[in-house]
CSV table of C-alpha atoms in Angstrom, one decimal:
chain,number,residue,atom,x,y,z
R,1,MET,CA,0.0,0.0,0.0
R,2,ASN,CA,1.3,3.5,-0.8
R,3,TYR,CA,0.5,5.4,2.3
R,4,LEU,CA,0.8,8.8,0.5
R,5,GLN,CA,-1.6,8.1,-2.4
R,6,ASN,CA,-4.3,10.2,-0.8
R,7,ILE,CA,-2.1,13.0,0.3
R,8,PRO,CA,-1.4,15.8,-2.3
R,9,ASN,CA,2.2,16.5,-3.1
R,10,TYR,CA,3.4,19.3,-0.9
R,11,ARG,CA,4.5,21.3,-4.0
R,12,SER,CA,0.9,21.6,-5.1
R,13,ILE,CA,0.2,23.6,-2.0
R,14,LEU,CA,2.1,26.5,-3.6
R,15,PHE,CA,-0.7,26.7,-6.1
R,16,PHE,CA,-3.4,27.1,-3.5
R,17,LYS,CA,-4.4,30.8,-3.9
R,18,ASN,CA,-6.7,31.1,-1.0
R,19,ILE,CA,-4.8,29.6,1.9
R,20,LYS,CA,-4.6,32.2,4.6
R,21,LYS,CA,-3.4,30.2,7.4
R,22,ILE,CA,0.2,29.1,7.3
R,23,GLY,CA,-0.7,26.3,9.8
R,24,LEU,CA,-2.3,24.2,7.0
R,25,PHE,CA,1.0,24.3,5.1
R,26,VAL,CA,2.9,23.4,8.1
R,27,PHE,CA,0.6,20.5,8.9
R,28,ILE,CA,0.8,19.0,5.5
R,29,THR,CA,4.5,19.3,5.2
R,30,SER,CA,5.0,17.9,8.7
R,31,THR,CA,2.8,15.0,7.9
R,32,LEU,CA,4.8,14.2,4.8
R,33,ALA,CA,8.0,14.5,6.7
R,34,SER,CA,6.8,12.1,9.3
R,35,PHE,CA,6.5,9.5,6.5
R,36,GLY,CA,10.1,10.2,5.4
R,37,THR,CA,10.6,9.7,1.7
R,38,TYR,CA,8.0,8.2,-0.6
R,39,PRO,CA,7.9,4.4,-0.1
R,40,THR,CA,10.2,2.5,-2.4
R,41,LYS,CA,9.0,-0.7,-4.1
R,42,ASN,CA,10.9,-2.7,-1.4
R,43,ASP,CA,9.4,-0.7,1.4
R,44,THR,CA,5.9,-1.3,0.1
R,45,LEU,CA,6.7,-5.0,-0.2
R,46,GLN,CA,7.9,-5.3,3.4
R,47,ASN,CA,4.8,-3.5,4.7
R,48,MET,CA,2.6,-5.9,2.8
R,49,THR,CA,4.2,-9.2,3.5
R,50,HIS,CA,5.4,-8.5,7.0
R,51,LYS,CA,1.7,-8.7,8.1
R,52,LYS,CA,1.8,-12.4,7.6
R,53,THR,CA,3.0,-14.0,10.9
R,54,ALA,CA,4.1,-17.4,11.9
R,55,SER,CA,0.9,-17.9,13.7
R,56,GLU,CA,-1.0,-17.3,10.4
R,57,ILE,CA,1.3,-19.4,8.3
R,58,LEU,CA,1.8,-22.6,10.4
R,59,GLY,CA,-1.1,-25.0,10.2
R,60,ASN,CA,-2.5,-23.2,7.2
R,61,PRO,CA,-2.8,-25.6,4.2
R,62,LYS,CA,-2.5,-22.6,1.9
R,63,TYR,CA,1.2,-22.4,3.0
R,64,GLN,CA,2.9,-25.7,2.3
R,65,ALA,CA,6.3,-26.2,3.8
R,66,ILE,CA,9.5,-28.0,2.8
R,67,CYS,CA,13.0,-28.5,4.0
R,68,TYR,CA,15.5,-26.9,1.6
R,69,GLY,CA,19.2,-27.2,0.8
R,70,GLY,CA,20.4,-25.9,-2.5
R,71,PHE,CA,23.8,-27.5,-2.7
R,72,ARG,CA,24.2,-29.2,-6.1
R,73,LYS,CA,27.7,-30.6,-5.7
R,74,ASN,CA,29.2,-33.3,-3.5
R,75,THR,CA,30.6,-30.7,-1.2
R,76,ARG,CA,29.2,-27.7,0.6
R,77,GLU,CA,32.4,-25.8,-0.2
R,78,ILE,CA,30.8,-25.1,-3.6
R,79,GLU,CA,27.8,-23.0,-2.7
R,80,PRO,CA,24.8,-22.4,-4.9
R,81,THR,CA,24.8,-19.0,-6.6
R,82,ILE,CA,22.0,-16.5,-6.1
R,83,SER,CA,20.9,-17.3,-9.7
R,84,GLU,CA,20.7,-21.0,-8.9
R,85,LEU,CA,18.8,-20.3,-5.7
R,86,LYS,CA,16.3,-18.3,-7.7
R,87,GLU,CA,15.9,-21.2,-10.1
R,88,ASP,CA,15.0,-23.4,-7.1
R,89,LEU,CA,12.7,-20.8,-5.6
R,90,ARG,CA,10.7,-20.5,-8.9
R,91,ILE,CA,10.4,-24.2,-9.1
R,92,LEU,CA,9.2,-24.6,-5.5
R,93,ASP,CA,6.8,-21.7,-5.9
R,94,ALA,CA,5.3,-23.5,-9.0
R,95,ALA,CA,5.0,-26.6,-6.9
R,96,GLY,CA,2.9,-24.8,-4.4
R,97,ILE,CA,5.5,-24.4,-1.7
R,98,ASN,CA,5.6,-21.1,0.3
R,99,VAL,CA,7.6,-21.9,3.4
R,100,LEU,CA,11.2,-23.1,3.4
R,101,ARG,CA,13.2,-24.6,6.3
R,102,THR,CA,17.0,-24.0,6.4
R,103,TYR,CA,19.5,-25.5,8.8
R,104,ASN,CA,22.4,-23.1,9.6
R,105,THR,CA,23.8,-19.6,9.0
R,106,HIS,CA,27.5,-20.3,8.9
R,107,TYR,CA,27.4,-21.1,5.2
R,108,LYS,CA,26.5,-18.3,2.8
R,109,GLU,CA,23.5,-20.2,1.5
R,110,ALA,CA,21.0,-18.9,4.0
R,111,THR,CA,22.1,-15.3,3.5
R,112,ASN,CA,22.0,-15.7,-0.3
R,113,LEU,CA,18.6,-17.5,-0.1
R,114,LEU,CA,17.1,-14.6,1.7
R,115,GLN,CA,18.6,-12.1,-0.7
R,116,ALA,CA,17.3,-14.2,-3.7
R,117,ILE,CA,13.8,-14.3,-2.2
R,118,SER,CA,13.9,-10.5,-1.6
R,119,GLU,CA,15.0,-9.8,-5.1
R,120,LEU,CA,12.3,-12.0,-6.6
R,121,GLN,CA,9.7,-10.2,-4.5
R,122,ALA,CA,11.0,-6.8,-5.6
R,123,ASP,CA,10.4,-7.9,-9.2
R,124,ASN,CA,7.1,-9.5,-8.4
R,125,PRO,CA,5.3,-8.5,-5.1
R,126,ASN,CA,3.0,-11.5,-5.5
R,127,PHE,CA,5.9,-13.9,-5.0
R,128,GLU,CA,5.3,-15.2,-1.5
R,129,MET,CA,7.9,-17.2,0.3
R,130,TYR,CA,8.7,-17.4,4.0
R,131,VAL,CA,11.6,-19.0,5.8
R,132,MET,CA,12.1,-21.0,9.0
R,133,LEU,CA,15.7,-20.0,9.6
R,134,GLY,CA,17.8,-22.8,11.2
R,135,ILE,CA,20.5,-22.1,13.9
R,136,TRP,CA,23.0,-24.9,14.1
R,137,ILE,CA,24.0,-25.9,17.6
R,138,ASP,CA,27.0,-28.0,18.5
R,139,CYS,CA,28.5,-29.4,21.6
R,140,GLN,CA,32.0,-28.7,22.7
R,141,ASN,CA,34.6,-30.4,20.5
R,142,ALA,CA,32.0,-31.3,17.9
R,143,TRP,CA,33.4,-32.4,14.5
R,144,THR,CA,36.9,-32.4,15.8
R,145,SER,CA,39.5,-35.1,16.6
R,146,SER,CA,38.8,-34.6,20.3
R,147,GLU,CA,36.1,-36.4,22.2
R,148,PRO,CA,32.7,-34.6,22.1
R,149,ASN,CA,31.7,-33.1,25.4
R,150,HIS,CA,27.9,-33.4,25.4
R,151,ASP,CA,27.6,-31.6,28.7
R,152,ALA,CA,29.0,-28.3,27.3
R,153,GLU,CA,28.4,-26.3,24.1
R,154,SER,CA,30.7,-24.9,21.5
R,155,THR,CA,30.2,-21.5,22.9
R,156,THR,CA,32.0,-19.3,20.3
R,157,ALA,CA,30.5,-21.1,17.3
R,158,ASN,CA,27.0,-21.2,18.7
R,159,THR,CA,27.1,-17.5,19.8
R,160,ALA,CA,28.1,-16.4,16.3
R,161,GLU,CA,25.5,-18.7,14.7
R,162,VAL,CA,22.7,-17.2,16.8
R,163,GLN,CA,23.8,-13.6,16.2
R,164,ARG,CA,23.9,-14.2,12.4
R,165,ALA,CA,20.4,-15.5,12.6
R,166,VAL,CA,19.2,-12.5,14.6
R,167,ASP,CA,20.8,-10.2,12.1
R,168,LEU,CA,19.2,-11.9,9.2
R,169,ALA,CA,15.8,-12.0,10.8
R,170,ASN,CA,16.0,-8.3,11.5
R,171,LYS,CA,17.2,-7.6,7.9
R,172,TYR,CA,14.4,-9.6,6.3
R,173,PRO,CA,11.5,-9.5,8.7
R,174,HIS,CA,9.1,-9.9,5.8
R,175,ILE,CA,10.6,-13.3,5.0
R,176,VAL,CA,12.0,-14.8,8.2
R,177,LYS,CA,9.1,-15.9,10.3
R,178,ILE,CA,10.6,-18.6,12.5
R,179,LEU,CA,14.0,-19.2,14.2
R,180,ALA,CA,14.8,-22.8,15.0
R,181,VAL,CA,17.5,-23.4,17.6
R,182,GLY,CA,19.3,-26.6,16.8
R,183,ASN,CA,18.6,-29.4,14.3
R,184,GLU,CA,18.3,-32.8,16.0
R,185,ALA,CA,20.7,-31.3,18.6
R,186,MET,CA,19.3,-33.1,21.6
R,187,VAL,CA,18.8,-36.6,20.3
R,188,LYS,CA,21.5,-38.9,21.7
R,189,TRP,CA,22.1,-40.8,18.5
R,190,ALA,CA,23.6,-37.5,17.1
R,191,ALA,CA,26.8,-38.6,18.7
R,192,SER,CA,29.0,-36.1,16.9
R,193,TYR,CA,27.4,-33.0,18.3
R,194,TYR,CA,24.3,-33.4,20.5
R,195,VAL,CA,23.9,-31.1,23.6
R,196,GLN,CA,21.7,-31.3,26.7
R,197,PRO,CA,18.4,-29.5,26.7
R,198,ASN,CA,19.7,-26.7,28.9
R,199,VAL,CA,21.8,-25.4,26.0
R,200,ILE,CA,18.9,-25.2,23.7
R,201,LEU,CA,16.8,-23.6,26.5
R,202,LYS,CA,19.5,-21.0,27.0
R,203,TRP,CA,19.4,-19.8,23.4
R,204,VAL,CA,15.6,-20.0,23.1
R,205,ASN,CA,15.3,-17.8,26.2
R,206,HIS,CA,17.9,-15.5,24.8
R,207,LEU,CA,15.9,-15.0,21.6
R,208,GLN,CA,12.6,-14.6,23.5
R,209,THR,CA,14.3,-11.9,25.6
R,210,LEU,CA,15.4,-10.1,22.4
R,211,LYS,CA,11.7,-10.1,21.3
R,212,LYS,CA,10.6,-8.6,24.6
R,213,GLU,CA,13.3,-5.9,24.4
R,214,GLY,CA,12.3,-5.0,20.8
R,215,LYS,CA,15.6,-6.2,19.4
R,216,LEU,CA,13.8,-8.9,17.4
R,217,ASP,CA,10.4,-8.9,15.8
R,218,ARG,CA,7.9,-9.9,18.5
R,219,ASP,CA,6.0,-12.0,15.9
R,220,VAL,CA,8.9,-14.2,15.0
R,221,TRP,CA,8.3,-17.6,16.5
R,222,ILE,CA,11.1,-19.4,18.3
R,223,THR,CA,11.4,-23.2,18.3
R,224,SER,CA,13.9,-26.1,18.3
R,225,SER,CA,13.6,-28.8,15.6
R,226,ASP,CA,14.3,-32.3,17.0
R,227,ASN,CA,13.4,-35.9,16.9
R,228,PHE,CA,10.1,-37.0,18.5
R,229,ALA,CA,12.1,-38.8,21.3
R,230,SER,CA,13.9,-35.6,22.2
R,231,TRP,CA,10.5,-34.0,22.8
R,232,GLY,CA,9.5,-36.7,25.3
R,233,GLY,CA,7.6,-39.0,22.9
R,234,GLY,CA,9.9,-41.9,23.3
R,235,ASP,CA,12.3,-43.2,26.0
R,236,SER,CA,11.7,-41.5,29.4
R,237,LEU,CA,15.5,-40.9,29.7
R,238,TYR,CA,14.8,-37.7,27.8
R,239,HIS,CA,12.3,-36.4,30.4
R,240,CYS,CA,13.9,-33.8,32.6
R,241,ASN,CA,13.2,-30.4,34.1
R,242,ASP,CA,15.1,-28.6,31.3
R,243,LEU,CA,13.0,-30.2,28.7
R,244,GLU,CA,9.9,-29.2,30.5
R,245,ASN,CA,11.1,-25.6,30.7
R,246,LEU,CA,12.1,-25.7,27.0
R,247,ILE,CA,8.6,-26.9,26.1
R,248,LYS,CA,7.2,-23.9,28.0
R,249,ALA,CA,9.7,-21.5,26.4
R,250,VAL,CA,9.3,-22.3,22.7
R,251,ASP,CA,6.4,-20.8,20.7
R,252,TYR,CA,5.7,-24.2,19.2
R,253,VAL,CA,7.3,-27.6,19.0
R,254,SER,CA,9.0,-28.7,15.8
R,255,LEU,CA,8.9,-32.5,15.8
R,256,HIS,CA,10.7,-35.0,13.5
R,257,THR,CA,9.4,-38.4,12.7
R,258,TYR,CA,11.1,-40.9,10.3
R,259,PRO,CA,9.3,-44.2,9.8
R,260,MET,CA,11.6,-45.0,6.9
R,261,HIS,CA,14.6,-45.3,9.1
R,262,ASP,CA,12.6,-47.6,11.4
R,263,THR,CA,11.9,-50.0,8.6
R,264,HIS,CA,15.4,-51.2,9.6
R,265,TYR,CA,15.9,-50.1,13.2
R,266,ASN,CA,12.4,-50.8,14.6
R,267,PRO,CA,10.3,-52.6,11.9
R,268,ILE,CA,7.4,-53.5,14.1
R,269,PHE,CA,5.1,-51.9,11.5
R,270,TRP,CA,6.9,-52.8,8.3
R,271,GLY,CA,6.2,-55.7,6.0
R,272,THR,CA,3.7,-57.3,3.7
R,273,LEU,CA,1.0,-59.4,5.4
R,274,GLU,CA,0.4,-62.9,4.0
R,275,SER,CA,-3.2,-61.9,3.4
R,276,GLU,CA,-2.0,-59.1,1.1
R,277,LEU,CA,0.1,-61.2,-1.2
R,278,HIS,CA,-2.8,-61.9,-3.5
R,279,LEU,CA,-3.5,-58.2,-4.0
R,280,PRO,CA,-2.3,-56.1,-6.9
R,281,LYS,CA,1.2,-54.9,-6.2
R,282,THR,CA,0.2,-51.2,-5.9
R,283,GLU,CA,-2.6,-52.0,-3.4
R,284,ALA,CA,-0.3,-54.1,-1.2
R,285,LEU,CA,2.2,-51.3,-1.3
R,286,GLU,CA,-0.4,-48.7,-0.3
R,287,ARG,CA,-1.3,-50.8,2.7
R,288,ALA,CA,2.3,-51.0,3.8
R,289,MET,CA,2.7,-47.3,3.5
R,290,THR,CA,-0.5,-46.7,5.3
R,291,ARG,CA,1.0,-48.5,8.2
R,292,ALA,CA,4.2,-46.4,7.9
R,293,VAL,CA,2.1,-43.2,8.2
R,294,LEU,CA,0.2,-44.7,11.1
R,295,TYR,CA,3.6,-45.2,12.8
R,296,ALA,CA,4.4,-41.5,12.3
R,297,LYS,CA,1.0,-40.6,13.7
R,298,LYS,CA,1.7,-42.6,16.8
R,299,GLN,CA,5.0,-40.9,17.3
R,300,TYR,CA,3.3,-37.6,17.0
R,301,ALA,CA,0.5,-38.7,19.4
R,302,THR,CA,2.9,-40.0,22.1
R,303,SER,CA,4.9,-36.8,21.9
R,304,LYS,CA,1.8,-34.6,22.0
R,305,LEU,CA,0.7,-36.5,25.1
R,306,TYR,CA,3.9,-35.6,26.9
R,307,ILE,CA,4.2,-32.1,25.6
R,308,HIS,CA,0.6,-31.2,26.5
R,309,SER,CA,1.1,-32.6,30.0
R,310,ILE,CA,3.6,-29.7,30.4
R,311,ASP,CA,1.7,-27.1,28.3
R,312,SER,CA,-1.7,-28.1,27.1
R,313,THR,CA,-1.9,-25.2,24.6
R,314,LYS,CA,1.5,-25.7,22.9
R,315,PRO,CA,1.2,-26.0,19.1
R,316,ILE,CA,3.1,-29.0,17.6
R,317,HIS,CA,4.1,-29.1,13.9
R,318,ILE,CA,6.1,-31.6,11.9
R,319,GLY,CA,9.5,-30.0,11.5
R,320,GLU,CA,10.9,-32.9,9.4
R,321,THR,CA,9.8,-36.1,7.8
R,322,GLY,CA,10.6,-37.8,4.6
R,323,TRP,CA,11.2,-40.9,2.6
R,324,ALA,CA,14.2,-41.6,0.3
R,325,SER,CA,13.6,-42.8,-3.2
R,326,SER,CA,16.7,-44.9,-3.4
R,327,SER,CA,19.1,-46.9,-1.2
R,328,ASP,CA,21.8,-49.4,-1.9
R,329,GLY,CA,22.2,-50.1,1.9
R,330,LEU,CA,19.9,-50.7,4.9
R,331,TYR,CA,16.7,-49.6,3.2
R,332,GLY,CA,17.3,-50.9,-0.3
R,333,PRO,CA,16.6,-54.2,-2.2
R,334,ASN,CA,19.0,-56.1,0.1
R,335,GLY,CA,17.7,-54.4,3.2
R,336,SER,CA,14.2,-53.4,4.3
R,337,LYS,CA,13.1,-52.7,0.7
R,338,ALA,CA,11.7,-49.4,1.8
R,339,CYS,CA,13.2,-47.0,-0.7
R,340,ASP,CA,11.9,-46.3,-4.2
R,341,GLU,CA,10.0,-43.5,-5.9
R,342,TYR,CA,6.6,-45.1,-5.6
R,343,LYS,CA,6.8,-45.5,-1.8
R,344,GLU,CA,8.2,-42.0,-1.5
R,345,GLY,CA,5.3,-40.6,-3.5
R,346,LEU,CA,2.8,-42.5,-1.4
R,347,TYR,CA,4.3,-41.3,1.8
R,348,TYR,CA,4.5,-37.7,0.6
R,349,LYS,CA,0.8,-37.6,-0.4
R,350,MET,CA,-0.4,-39.4,2.8
R,351,MET,CA,1.6,-37.2,5.1
R,352,ARG,CA,0.4,-34.0,3.3
R,353,ASP,CA,-3.2,-35.2,3.5
R,354,TRP,CA,-3.0,-36.1,7.2
R,355,THR,CA,-1.3,-32.9,8.3
R,356,ASP,CA,-3.5,-30.7,6.3
R,357,SER,CA,-6.6,-32.5,7.7
R,358,ILE,CA,-5.6,-31.8,11.3
R,359,GLY,CA,-4.3,-28.3,10.8
R,360,ILE,CA,-0.6,-28.7,11.3
R,361,SER,CA,2.3,-27.9,9.1
R,362,CYS,CA,4.6,-30.5,7.6
R,363,PHE,CA,8.1,-29.4,6.6
R,364,TYR,CA,8.7,-32.3,4.3
R,365,PHE,CA,12.3,-33.5,3.8
R,366,GLU,CA,13.4,-32.4,1.2
R,367,ALA,CA,13.0,-30.3,-1.9
R,368,PHE,CA,16.0,-31.5,-4.0
R,369,ASN,CA,18.5,-34.3,-3.8
R,370,GLU,CA,21.8,-33.2,-2.2
R,371,GLN,CA,24.8,-35.5,-2.8
R,372,TRP,CA,27.1,-33.8,-0.3
R,373,LYS,CA,25.2,-35.6,2.5
R,374,ASP,CA,26.9,-38.9,1.7
R,375,ALA,CA,29.6,-37.8,-0.7
R,376,GLN,CA,31.6,-41.0,-0.6
R,377,HIS,CA,28.6,-43.2,-1.1
R,378,LEU,CA,26.4,-41.9,-3.9
R,379,GLY,CA,24.0,-44.8,-3.5
R,380,GLY,CA,23.3,-43.9,0.1
R,381,SER,CA,19.8,-43.0,1.0
R,382,GLU,CA,20.8,-39.6,2.5
R,383,ASN,CA,21.5,-38.4,-1.1
R,384,HIS,CA,18.0,-39.3,-2.3
R,385,PHE,CA,15.4,-37.7,-0.1
R,386,GLY,CA,14.5,-34.9,-2.6
R,387,LEU,CA,11.3,-34.6,-4.5
R,388,PHE,CA,13.4,-33.4,-7.4
R,389,LYS,CA,16.7,-34.9,-8.6
R,390,ILE,CA,19.7,-32.7,-8.9
R,391,ASN,CA,19.2,-32.4,-12.6
R,392,GLY,CA,15.7,-31.1,-12.0
R,393,GLU,CA,13.7,-34.2,-12.8
R,394,ALA,CA,10.5,-34.5,-10.8
R,395,LYS,CA,10.1,-37.7,-9.0
R,396,PHE,CA,6.9,-39.7,-8.9
R,397,ALA,CA,5.4,-37.7,-6.0
R,398,LEU,CA,5.2,-34.6,-8.4
R,399,TRP,CA,4.3,-36.2,-11.7
R,400,ASP,CA,0.8,-34.8,-11.5
R,401,LEU,CA,2.3,-31.3,-11.4
R,402,VAL,CA,4.3,-32.0,-14.5
R,403,ASP,CA,1.1,-33.1,-16.2
R,404,LYS,CA,-0.5,-29.9,-15.2
R,405,LYS,CA,2.4,-28.0,-16.8
R,406,ALA,CA,3.2,-26.3,-13.5
R,407,PHE,CA,6.9,-26.1,-14.3
R,408,GLU,CA,6.5,-25.0,-17.9
R,409,GLY,CA,9.4,-22.6,-18.8
R,410,LEU,CA,11.4,-23.4,-15.6
R,411,THR,CA,14.8,-25.1,-15.6
R,412,ARG,CA,17.4,-26.4,-13.2
R,413,ASN,CA,21.0,-26.7,-14.3
R,414,GLY,CA,19.8,-25.9,-17.8
R,415,ASN,CA,17.3,-28.8,-17.8
R,416,THR,CA,13.6,-28.5,-18.2
R,417,ILE,CA,11.5,-30.1,-15.4
R,418,LYS,CA,10.5,-33.5,-16.7
R,419,LYS,CA,9.2,-36.7,-15.0
R,420,THR,CA,11.6,-39.4,-13.9
R,421,TYR,CA,11.4,-42.7,-15.8
R,422,GLN,CA,10.2,-40.7,-18.8
R,423,GLY,CA,6.9,-40.7,-17.1
R,424,ASN,CA,6.5,-44.5,-17.6
R,425,PHE,CA,4.8,-45.9,-14.6
R,426,ASP,CA,5.3,-49.5,-15.5
R,427,LEU,CA,9.0,-48.9,-15.9
R,428,LEU,CA,9.0,-47.2,-12.4
R,429,LEU,CA,7.2,-50.1,-10.9
R,430,LYS,CA,9.9,-52.5,-12.0
R,431,ASP,CA,12.2,-50.8,-9.5
R,432,VAL,CA,9.7,-51.2,-6.6
R,433,ASP,CA,9.9,-54.2,-4.2
R,434,LEU,CA,7.2,-55.4,-1.8
R,435,PRO,CA,8.5,-55.4,1.8
R,436,SER,CA,9.3,-58.9,3.1
R,437,THR,CA,6.4,-61.0,4.2
R,438,LYS,CA,5.9,-61.1,8.0
R,439,GLN,CA,3.4,-61.2,10.7
R,440,LEU,CA,2.9,-57.8,12.1
R,441,LYS,CA,1.9,-57.0,15.7
């Protein structure tokens, strides 16, 4: 909105012949001065989009969310350019995604991503994209040759990481709507870097204090994004006073659930029933994936039970969940037979349908394949969680959008957005295995 559109230019006052009271002139010029200069395109944009808050975005099915990393090479030392980030943003916008989750600020990617979004919005004020900005938290000696000290934090690195996030949130208040302290930073299987809940609590309280002091937008929501067990939904060893205080301190809980991993580690839900062997392959697979989604729902429910015993009003959203499309290891043909594009597509649709139906957000993991995650093992599942391949091909989960020409005119790495398997479903299905036959509890 142009706030001056109904106020005459002060120069026109000079043409008023009958003004006898200088006070009118003073009033009008003073009013204009109070606005400063005329709003620029960017000022207008920020005034428009800044009105959308996290409370309006989260849980709103109009704002679909996804986890995003734009790294295209097998190392994060080669960062995506702003031009490449804009390519991705246009693709995700066309896919109906309006909220992105990032993971850290110590790489330039997050800074450049926010700049790319801002530039796209300057060119087109209707381009709507918001960010859940991740703040990476490490324990003392994380990622070093020394033994990690999980009872202390990497103070210097964490302090710098938090400050960068605050600076970015203040620079781009129309884009950054959520700050997430830590990524799976409390779960004890993150043996390289996890910290105790008191560290996360410290930084959450710090950010909440900045909001109260007017040093950070009061509408920015503060959370921590962690495994369901870390939020009290699993082993009681995670239950402690600091976790209770953390639940009270965050604006909402960002919860992770990964049935795919538990097709190997805890496969109580996984398998093909003998009674399903006579069914068409696709129907048997749908039943297996329905049980996988039910497993995710149960993890959400057990976590909610604990969280709401501490704070009955605390919102809980899915901060991360996903299903890899390929694995040559634990989840592949010689393992749990979990990973392929068909199962990934079913999981994606089922999770979207469920979370939309109960009014919670789902930050699906992830937008594009990233091969740095398991650089020495290209067949590893970590490299294949994307809904798009690195070359821009849309996996089965998004074939319907290709049919609708949603990506027409868009490219990634110079490639148009096409279906994997040349769009041949029968060809795709040849790479899909039924889970092993077993009796499920």
